[in-house]
CSV table of N, CA and C in Angstrom, one decimal:
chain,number,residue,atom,x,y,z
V,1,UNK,N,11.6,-3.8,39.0
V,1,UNK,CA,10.2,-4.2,38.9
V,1,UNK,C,9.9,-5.2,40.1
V,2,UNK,N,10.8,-5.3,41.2
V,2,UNK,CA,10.5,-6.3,42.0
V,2,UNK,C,9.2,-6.1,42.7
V,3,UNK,N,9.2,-4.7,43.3
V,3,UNK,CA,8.1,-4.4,44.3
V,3,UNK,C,6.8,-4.7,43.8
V,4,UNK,N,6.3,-4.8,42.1
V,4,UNK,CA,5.3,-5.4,41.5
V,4,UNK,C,5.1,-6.7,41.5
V,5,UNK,N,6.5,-7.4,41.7
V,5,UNK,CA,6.5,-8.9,41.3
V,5,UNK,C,5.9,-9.7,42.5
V,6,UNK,N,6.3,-8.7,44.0
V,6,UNK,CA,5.9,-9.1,45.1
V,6,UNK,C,4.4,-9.0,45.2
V,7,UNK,N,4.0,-7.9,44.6
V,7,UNK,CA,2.2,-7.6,44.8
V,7,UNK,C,1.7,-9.0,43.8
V,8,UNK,N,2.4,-9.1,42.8
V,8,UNK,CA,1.6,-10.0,41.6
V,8,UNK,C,1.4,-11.6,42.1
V,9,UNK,N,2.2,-12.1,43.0
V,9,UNK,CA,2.3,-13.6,42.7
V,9,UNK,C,0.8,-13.3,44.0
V,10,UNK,N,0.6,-13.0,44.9
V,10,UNK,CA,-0.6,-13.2,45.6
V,10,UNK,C,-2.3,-12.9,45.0
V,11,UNK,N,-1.5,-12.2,44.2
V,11,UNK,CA,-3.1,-11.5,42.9
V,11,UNK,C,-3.4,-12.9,42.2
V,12,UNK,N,-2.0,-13.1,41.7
V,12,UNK,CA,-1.9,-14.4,40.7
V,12,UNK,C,-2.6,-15.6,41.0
V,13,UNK,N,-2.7,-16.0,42.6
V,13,UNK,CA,-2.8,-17.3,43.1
V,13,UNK,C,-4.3,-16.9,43.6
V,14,UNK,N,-5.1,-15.7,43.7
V,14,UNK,CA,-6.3,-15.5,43.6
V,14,UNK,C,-7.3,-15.7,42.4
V,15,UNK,N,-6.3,-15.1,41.3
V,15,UNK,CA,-7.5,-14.8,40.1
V,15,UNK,C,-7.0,-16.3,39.2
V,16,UNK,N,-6.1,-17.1,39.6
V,16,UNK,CA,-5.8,-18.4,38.9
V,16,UNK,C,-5.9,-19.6,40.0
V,17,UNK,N,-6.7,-19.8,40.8
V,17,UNK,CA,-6.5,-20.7,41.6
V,17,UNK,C,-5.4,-21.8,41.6
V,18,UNK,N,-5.9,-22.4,40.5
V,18,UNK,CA,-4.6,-23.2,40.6
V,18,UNK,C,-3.1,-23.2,40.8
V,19,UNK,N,-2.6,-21.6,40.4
V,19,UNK,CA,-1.6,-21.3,41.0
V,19,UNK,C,-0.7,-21.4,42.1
V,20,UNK,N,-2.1,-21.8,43.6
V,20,UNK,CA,-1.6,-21.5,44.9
V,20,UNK,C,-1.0,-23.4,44.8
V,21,UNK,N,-1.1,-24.4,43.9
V,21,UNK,CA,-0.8,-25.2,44.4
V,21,UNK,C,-0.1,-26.6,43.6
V,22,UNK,N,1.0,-25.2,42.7
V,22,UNK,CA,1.9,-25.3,41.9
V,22,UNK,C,3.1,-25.5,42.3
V,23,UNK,N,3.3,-25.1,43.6
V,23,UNK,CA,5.1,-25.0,43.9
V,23,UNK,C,5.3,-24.0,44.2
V,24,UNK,N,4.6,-23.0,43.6
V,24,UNK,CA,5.7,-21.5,43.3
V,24,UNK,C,5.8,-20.9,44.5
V,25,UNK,N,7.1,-21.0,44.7
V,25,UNK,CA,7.1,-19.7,46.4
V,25,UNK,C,7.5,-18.7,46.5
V,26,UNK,N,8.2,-18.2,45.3
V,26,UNK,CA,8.5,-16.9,45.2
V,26,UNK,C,8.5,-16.3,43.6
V,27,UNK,N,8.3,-15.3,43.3
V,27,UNK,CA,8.3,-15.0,42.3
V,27,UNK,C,9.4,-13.3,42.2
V,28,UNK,N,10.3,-13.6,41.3
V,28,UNK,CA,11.4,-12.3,41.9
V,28,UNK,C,11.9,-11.7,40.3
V,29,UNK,N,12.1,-10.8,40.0
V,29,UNK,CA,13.3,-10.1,39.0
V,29,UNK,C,14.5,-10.3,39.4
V,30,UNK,N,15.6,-10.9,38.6
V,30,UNK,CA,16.8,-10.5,38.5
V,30,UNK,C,17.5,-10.1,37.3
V,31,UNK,N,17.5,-8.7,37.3
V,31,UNK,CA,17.9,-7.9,35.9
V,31,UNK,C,16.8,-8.1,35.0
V,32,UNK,N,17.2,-8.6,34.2
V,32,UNK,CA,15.7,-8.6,33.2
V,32,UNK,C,15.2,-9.9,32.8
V,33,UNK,N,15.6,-11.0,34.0
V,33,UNK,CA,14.9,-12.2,33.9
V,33,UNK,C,14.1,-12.4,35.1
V,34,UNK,N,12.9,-13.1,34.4
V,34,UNK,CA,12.0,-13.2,35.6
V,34,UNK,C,12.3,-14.8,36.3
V,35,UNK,N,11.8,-14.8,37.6
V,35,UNK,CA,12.1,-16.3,38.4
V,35,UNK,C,10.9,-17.0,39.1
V,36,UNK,N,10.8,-17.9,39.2
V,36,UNK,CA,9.9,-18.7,39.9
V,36,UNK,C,10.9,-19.5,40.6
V,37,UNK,N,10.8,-19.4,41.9
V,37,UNK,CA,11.2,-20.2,42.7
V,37,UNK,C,10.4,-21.6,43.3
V,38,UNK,N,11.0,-22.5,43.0
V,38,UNK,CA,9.2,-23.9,42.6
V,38,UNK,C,9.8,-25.2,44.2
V,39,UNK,N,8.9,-25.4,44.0
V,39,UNK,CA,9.2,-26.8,45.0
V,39,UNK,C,8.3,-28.1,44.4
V,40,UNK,N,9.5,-29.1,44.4
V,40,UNK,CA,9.2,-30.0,43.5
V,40,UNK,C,8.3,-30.9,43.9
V,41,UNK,N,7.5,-31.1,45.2
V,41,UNK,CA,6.5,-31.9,46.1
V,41,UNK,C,5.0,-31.2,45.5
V,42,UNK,N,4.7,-30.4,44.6
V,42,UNK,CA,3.6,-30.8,44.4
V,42,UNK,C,3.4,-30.8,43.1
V,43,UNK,N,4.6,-31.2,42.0
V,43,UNK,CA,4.6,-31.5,40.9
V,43,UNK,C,5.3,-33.2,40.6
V,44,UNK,N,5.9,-33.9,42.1
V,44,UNK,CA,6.1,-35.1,41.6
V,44,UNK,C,5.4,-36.0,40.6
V,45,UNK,N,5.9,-37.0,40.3
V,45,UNK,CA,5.1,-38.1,39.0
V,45,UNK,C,4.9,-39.3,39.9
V,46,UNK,N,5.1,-40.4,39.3
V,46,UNK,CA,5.6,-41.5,39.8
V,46,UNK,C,7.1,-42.1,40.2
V,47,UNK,N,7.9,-41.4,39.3
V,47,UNK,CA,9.3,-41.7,39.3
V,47,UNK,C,9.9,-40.9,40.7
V,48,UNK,N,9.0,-40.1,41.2
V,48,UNK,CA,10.0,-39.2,42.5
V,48,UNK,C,10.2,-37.6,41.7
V,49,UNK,N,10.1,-37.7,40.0
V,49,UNK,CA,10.5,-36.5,39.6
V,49,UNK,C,9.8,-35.5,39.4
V,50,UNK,N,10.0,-34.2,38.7
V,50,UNK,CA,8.9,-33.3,38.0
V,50,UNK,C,8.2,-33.7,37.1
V,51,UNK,N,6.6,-34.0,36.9
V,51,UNK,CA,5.8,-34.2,36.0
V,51,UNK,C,6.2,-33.3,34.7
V,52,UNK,N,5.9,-34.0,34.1
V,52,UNK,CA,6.4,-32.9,32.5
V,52,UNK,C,5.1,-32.2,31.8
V,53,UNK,N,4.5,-32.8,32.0
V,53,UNK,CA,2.8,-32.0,32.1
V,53,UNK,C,3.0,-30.6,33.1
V,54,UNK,N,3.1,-30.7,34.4
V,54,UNK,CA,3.3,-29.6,35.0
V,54,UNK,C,4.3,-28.8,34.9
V,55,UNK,N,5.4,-29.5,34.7
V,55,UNK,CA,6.6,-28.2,34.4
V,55,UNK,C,6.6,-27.6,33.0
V,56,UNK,N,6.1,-27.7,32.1
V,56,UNK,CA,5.4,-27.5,30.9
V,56,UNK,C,4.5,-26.2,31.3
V,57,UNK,N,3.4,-26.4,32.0
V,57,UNK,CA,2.7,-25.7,32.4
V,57,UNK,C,3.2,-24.1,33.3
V,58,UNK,N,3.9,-24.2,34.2
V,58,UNK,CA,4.8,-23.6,34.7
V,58,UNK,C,5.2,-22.7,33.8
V,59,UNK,N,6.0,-23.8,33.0
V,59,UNK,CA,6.8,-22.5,32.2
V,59,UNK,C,5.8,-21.4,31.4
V,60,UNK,N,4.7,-22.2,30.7
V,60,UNK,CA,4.0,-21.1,30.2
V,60,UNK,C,3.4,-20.3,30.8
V,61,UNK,N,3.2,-20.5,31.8
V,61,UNK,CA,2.5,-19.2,33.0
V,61,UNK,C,3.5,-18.3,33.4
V,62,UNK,N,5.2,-18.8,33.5
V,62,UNK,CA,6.0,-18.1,33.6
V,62,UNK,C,6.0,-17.1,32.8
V,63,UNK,N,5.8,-17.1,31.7
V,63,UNK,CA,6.2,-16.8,30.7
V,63,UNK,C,5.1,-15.4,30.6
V,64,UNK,N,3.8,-16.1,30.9
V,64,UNK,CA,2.9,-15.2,30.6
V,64,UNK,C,2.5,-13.7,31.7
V,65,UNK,N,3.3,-14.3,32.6
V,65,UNK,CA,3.2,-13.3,34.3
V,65,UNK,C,4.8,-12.7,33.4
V,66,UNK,N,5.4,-12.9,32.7
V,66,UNK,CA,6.9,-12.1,32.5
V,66,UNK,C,6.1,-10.8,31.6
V,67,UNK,N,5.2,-11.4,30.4
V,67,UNK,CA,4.6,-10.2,29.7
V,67,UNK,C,4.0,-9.3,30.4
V,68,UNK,N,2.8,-10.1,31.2
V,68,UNK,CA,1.3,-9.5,32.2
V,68,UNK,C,2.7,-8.4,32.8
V,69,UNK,N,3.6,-8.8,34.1
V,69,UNK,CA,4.4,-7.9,34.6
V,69,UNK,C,4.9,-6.5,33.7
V,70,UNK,N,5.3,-6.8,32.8
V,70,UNK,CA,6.0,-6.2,31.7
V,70,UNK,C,5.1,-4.9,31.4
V,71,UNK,N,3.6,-5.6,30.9
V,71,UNK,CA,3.0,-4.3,30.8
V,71,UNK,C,2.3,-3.4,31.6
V,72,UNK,N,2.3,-4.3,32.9
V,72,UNK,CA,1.8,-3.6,34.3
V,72,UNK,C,2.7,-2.5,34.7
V,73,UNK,N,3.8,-3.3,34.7
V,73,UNK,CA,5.1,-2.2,35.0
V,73,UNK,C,5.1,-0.6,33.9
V,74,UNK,N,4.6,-0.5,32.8
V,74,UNK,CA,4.2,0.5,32.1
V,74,UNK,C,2.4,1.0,32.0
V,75,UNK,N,1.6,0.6,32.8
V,75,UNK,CA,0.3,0.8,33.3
V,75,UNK,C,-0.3,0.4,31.4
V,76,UNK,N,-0.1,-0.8,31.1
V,76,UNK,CA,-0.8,-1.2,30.1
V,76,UNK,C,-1.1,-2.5,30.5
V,77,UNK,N,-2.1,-2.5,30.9
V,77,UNK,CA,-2.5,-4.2,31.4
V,77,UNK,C,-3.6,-4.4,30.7
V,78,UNK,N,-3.5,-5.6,29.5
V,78,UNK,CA,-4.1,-6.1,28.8
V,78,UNK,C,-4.4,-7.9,28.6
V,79,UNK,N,-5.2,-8.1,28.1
V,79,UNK,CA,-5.1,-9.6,27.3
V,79,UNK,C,-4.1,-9.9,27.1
V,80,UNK,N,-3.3,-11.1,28.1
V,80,UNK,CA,-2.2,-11.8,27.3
V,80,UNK,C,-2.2,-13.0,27.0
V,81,UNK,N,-1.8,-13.9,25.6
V,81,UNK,CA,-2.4,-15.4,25.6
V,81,UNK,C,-1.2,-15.8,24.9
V,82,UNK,N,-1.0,-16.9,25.2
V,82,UNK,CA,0.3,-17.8,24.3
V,82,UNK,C,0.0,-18.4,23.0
V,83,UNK,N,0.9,-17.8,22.3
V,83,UNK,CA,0.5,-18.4,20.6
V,83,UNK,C,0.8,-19.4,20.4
V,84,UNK,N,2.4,-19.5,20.8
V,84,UNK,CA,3.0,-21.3,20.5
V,84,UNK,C,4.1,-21.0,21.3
V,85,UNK,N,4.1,-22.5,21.5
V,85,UNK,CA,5.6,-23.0,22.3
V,85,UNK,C,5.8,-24.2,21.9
V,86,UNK,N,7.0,-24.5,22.4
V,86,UNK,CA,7.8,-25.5,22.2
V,86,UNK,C,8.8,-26.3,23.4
V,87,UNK,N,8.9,-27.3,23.9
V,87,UNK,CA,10.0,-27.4,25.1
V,87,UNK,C,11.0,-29.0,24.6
V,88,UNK,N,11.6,-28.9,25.5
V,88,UNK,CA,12.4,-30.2,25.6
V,88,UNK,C,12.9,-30.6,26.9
V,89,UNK,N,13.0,-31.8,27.4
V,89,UNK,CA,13.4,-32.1,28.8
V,89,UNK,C,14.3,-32.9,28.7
V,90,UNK,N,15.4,-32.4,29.6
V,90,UNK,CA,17.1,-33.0,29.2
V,90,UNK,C,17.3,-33.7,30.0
V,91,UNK,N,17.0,-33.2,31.1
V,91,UNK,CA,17.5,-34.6,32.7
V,91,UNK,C,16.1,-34.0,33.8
V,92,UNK,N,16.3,-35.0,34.4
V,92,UNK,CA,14.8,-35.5,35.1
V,92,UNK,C,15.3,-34.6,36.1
V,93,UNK,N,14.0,-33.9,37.3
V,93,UNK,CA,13.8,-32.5,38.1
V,93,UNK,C,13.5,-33.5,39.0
V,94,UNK,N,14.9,-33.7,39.9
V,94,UNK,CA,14.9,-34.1,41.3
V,94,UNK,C,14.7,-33.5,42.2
V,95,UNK,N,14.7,-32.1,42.9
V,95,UNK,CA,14.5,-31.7,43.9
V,95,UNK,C,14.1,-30.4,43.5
V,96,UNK,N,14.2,-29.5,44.9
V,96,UNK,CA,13.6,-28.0,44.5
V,96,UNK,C,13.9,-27.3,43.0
V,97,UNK,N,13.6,-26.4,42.4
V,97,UNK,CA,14.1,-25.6,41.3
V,97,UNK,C,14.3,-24.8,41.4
V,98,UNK,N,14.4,-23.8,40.0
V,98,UNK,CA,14.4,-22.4,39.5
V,98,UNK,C,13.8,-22.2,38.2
V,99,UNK,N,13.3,-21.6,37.6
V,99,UNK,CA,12.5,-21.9,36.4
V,99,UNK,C,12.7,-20.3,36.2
V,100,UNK,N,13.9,-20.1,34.5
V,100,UNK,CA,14.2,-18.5,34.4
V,100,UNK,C,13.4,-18.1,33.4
V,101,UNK,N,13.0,-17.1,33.0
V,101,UNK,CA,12.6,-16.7,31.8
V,101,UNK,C,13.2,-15.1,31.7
V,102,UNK,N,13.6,-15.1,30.3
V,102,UNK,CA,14.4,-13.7,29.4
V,102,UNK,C,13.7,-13.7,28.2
V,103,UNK,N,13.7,-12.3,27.5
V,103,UNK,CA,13.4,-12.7,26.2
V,103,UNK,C,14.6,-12.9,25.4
V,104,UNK,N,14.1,-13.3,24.1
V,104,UNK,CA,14.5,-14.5,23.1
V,104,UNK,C,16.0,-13.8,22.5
V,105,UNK,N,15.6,-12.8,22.4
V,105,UNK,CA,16.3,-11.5,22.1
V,105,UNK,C,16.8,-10.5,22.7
V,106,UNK,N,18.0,-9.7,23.0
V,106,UNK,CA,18.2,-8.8,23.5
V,106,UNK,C,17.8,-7.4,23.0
V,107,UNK,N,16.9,-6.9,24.3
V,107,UNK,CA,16.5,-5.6,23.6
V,107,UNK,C,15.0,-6.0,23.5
V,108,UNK,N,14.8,-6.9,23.1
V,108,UNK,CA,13.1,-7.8,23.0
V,108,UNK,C,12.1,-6.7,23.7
V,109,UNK,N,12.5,-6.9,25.0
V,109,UNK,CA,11.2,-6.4,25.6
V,109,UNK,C,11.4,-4.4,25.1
V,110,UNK,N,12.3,-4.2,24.7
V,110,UNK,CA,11.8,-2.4,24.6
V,110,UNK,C,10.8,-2.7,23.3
V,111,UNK,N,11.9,-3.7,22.4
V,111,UNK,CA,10.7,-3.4,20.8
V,111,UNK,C,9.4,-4.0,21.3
V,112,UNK,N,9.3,-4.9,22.0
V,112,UNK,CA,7.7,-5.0,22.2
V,112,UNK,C,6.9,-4.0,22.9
V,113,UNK,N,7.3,-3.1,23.8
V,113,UNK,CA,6.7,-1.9,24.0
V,113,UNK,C,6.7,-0.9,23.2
V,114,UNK,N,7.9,-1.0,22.5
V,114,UNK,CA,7.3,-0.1,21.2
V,114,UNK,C,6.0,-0.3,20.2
V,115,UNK,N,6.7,-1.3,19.9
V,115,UNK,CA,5.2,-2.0,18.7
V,115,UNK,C,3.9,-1.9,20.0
V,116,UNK,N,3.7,-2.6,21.1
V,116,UNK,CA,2.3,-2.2,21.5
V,116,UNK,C,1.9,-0.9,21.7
V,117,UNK,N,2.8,0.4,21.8
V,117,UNK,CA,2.1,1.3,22.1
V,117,UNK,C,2.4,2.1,20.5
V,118,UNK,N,2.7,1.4,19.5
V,118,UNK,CA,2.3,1.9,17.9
V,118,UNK,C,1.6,1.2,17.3
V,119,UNK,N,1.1,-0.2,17.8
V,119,UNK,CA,0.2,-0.9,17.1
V,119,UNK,C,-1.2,-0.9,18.1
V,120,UNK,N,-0.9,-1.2,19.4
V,120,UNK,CA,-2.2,-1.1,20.1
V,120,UNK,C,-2.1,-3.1,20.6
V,121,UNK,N,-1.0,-3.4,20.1
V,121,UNK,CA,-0.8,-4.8,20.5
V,121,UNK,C,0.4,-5.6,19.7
V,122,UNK,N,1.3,-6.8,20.6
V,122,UNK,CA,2.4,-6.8,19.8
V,122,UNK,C,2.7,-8.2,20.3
V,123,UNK,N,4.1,-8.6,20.0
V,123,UNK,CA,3.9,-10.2,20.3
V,123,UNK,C,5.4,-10.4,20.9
V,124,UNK,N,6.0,-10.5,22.0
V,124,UNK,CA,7.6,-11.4,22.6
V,124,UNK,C,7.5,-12.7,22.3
V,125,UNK,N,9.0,-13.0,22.0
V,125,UNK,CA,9.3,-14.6,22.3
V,125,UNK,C,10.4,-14.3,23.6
V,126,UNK,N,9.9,-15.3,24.5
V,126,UNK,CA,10.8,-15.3,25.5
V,126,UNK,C,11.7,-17.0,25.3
V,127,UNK,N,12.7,-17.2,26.2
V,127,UNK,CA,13.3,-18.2,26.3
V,127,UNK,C,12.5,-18.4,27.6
V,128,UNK,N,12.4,-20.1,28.5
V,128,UNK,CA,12.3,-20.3,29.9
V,128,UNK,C,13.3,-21.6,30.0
V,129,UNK,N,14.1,-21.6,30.9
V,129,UNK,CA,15.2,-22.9,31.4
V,129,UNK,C,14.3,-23.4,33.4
V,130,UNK,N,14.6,-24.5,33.7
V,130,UNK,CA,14.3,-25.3,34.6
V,130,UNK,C,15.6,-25.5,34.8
V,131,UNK,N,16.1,-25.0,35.8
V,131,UNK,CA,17.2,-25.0,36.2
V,131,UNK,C,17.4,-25.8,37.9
V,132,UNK,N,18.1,-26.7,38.2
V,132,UNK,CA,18.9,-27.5,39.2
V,132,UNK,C,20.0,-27.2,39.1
V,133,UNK,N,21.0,-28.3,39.1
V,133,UNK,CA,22.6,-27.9,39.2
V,133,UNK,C,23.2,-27.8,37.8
V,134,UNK,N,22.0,-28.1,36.6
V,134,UNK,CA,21.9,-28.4,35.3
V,134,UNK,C,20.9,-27.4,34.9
V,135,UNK,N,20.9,-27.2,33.7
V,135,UNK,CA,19.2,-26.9,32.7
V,135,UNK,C,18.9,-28.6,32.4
V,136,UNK,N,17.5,-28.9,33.1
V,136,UNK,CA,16.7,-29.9,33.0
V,136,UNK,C,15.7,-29.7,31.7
V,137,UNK,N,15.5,-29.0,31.6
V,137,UNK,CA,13.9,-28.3,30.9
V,137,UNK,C,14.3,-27.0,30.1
V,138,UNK,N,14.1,-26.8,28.6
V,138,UNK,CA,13.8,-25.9,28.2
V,138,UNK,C,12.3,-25.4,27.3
V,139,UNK,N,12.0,-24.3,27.4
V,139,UNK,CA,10.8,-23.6,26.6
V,139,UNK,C,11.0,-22.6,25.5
V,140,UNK,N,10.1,-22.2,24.5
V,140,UNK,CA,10.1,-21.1,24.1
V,140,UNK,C,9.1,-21.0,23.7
V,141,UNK,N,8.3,-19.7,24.2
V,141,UNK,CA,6.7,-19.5,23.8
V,141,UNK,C,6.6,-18.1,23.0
V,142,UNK,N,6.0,-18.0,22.2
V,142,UNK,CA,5.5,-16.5,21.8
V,142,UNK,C,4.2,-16.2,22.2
V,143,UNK,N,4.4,-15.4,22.8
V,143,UNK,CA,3.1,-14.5,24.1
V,143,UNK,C,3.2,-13.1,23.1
V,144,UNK,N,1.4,-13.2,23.2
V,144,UNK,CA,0.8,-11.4,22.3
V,144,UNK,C,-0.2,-10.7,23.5
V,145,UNK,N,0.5,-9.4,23.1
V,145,UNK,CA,-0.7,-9.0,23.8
V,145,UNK,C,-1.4,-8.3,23.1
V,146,UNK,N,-2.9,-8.5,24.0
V,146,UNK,CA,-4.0,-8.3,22.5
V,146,UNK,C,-4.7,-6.4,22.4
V,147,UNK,N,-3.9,-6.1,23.4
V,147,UNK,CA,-4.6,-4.9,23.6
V,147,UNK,C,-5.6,-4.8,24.2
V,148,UNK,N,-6.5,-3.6,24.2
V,148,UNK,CA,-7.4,-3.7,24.4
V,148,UNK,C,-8.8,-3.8,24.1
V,149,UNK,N,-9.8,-5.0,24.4
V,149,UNK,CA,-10.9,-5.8,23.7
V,149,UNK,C,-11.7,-5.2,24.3
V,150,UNK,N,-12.9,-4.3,23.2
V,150,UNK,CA,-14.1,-4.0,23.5
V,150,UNK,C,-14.6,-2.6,24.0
């Protein structure tokens, strides 16, 4: 799915503006986890670290470009919104990152293509880690997609 992932992050940073001025410099597949490659200078705080407000944020957009990709990659591109999440932050984000996301589950993403194209809409939990020479940051969101509205 990479050659989508390459068209998506420039779409992404148009139709979300805020995007372009997040860090993210690359966006890539490796096997069946998706990557954000981030730079930690336009999410510093006051401490020199990653704001936890924005890497928070991050992850859910990660999360949500893992679905959007997901169903682009099978020409179903619908509504996708986060139901709930949850995160925790273990050690403080000193310098560049990585920010992974998989789903929760192995296998996750076929059953959720199943259920959307037998329900018409369906729901992933994915895992996301903030990764340094440590996991700094973890997430877990459940993303639905709504089908199609109207």
């Amino acid at each position: 799915m990479q050659p989508i992932a390459d068209e998506f992050l420039p779409w992404l940073q148009q139709a979300i503006p805020l995007t372009e001025h997040m860090g993210i410099r690359k966006l890539e597949w490796r096997d069946e986890v998706l990557v954000f490659k981030l730079e930690l200078a336009p999410l510093v705080n006051d401490k020199g670290t990653g704001f936890g407000g924005g890497v928070a944020g991050l992850a859910t957009l990660l999360g949500w470009c893992y679905v959007t990709l997901l169903l682009d990659e099978h020409a179903k591109r619908c509504p996708v919104v986060v139901k709930e999440s949850s995160n925790a932050f273990l050690a403080p984000i000193t310098g560049d990152f990585e920010m992974h996301c998989r789903c929760q589950q192995s296998g996750g993403w076929q059953q959720f293509l199943q259920d959307f194209a037998r329900k018409g809409r369906a729901r992933l939990q994915l895992d996301i880690q903030a990764v340094q020479q440590q996991t700094a940051f973890t997430y877990t969101g459940t993303y639905v997609a709504l089908g199609h509205t109207g």
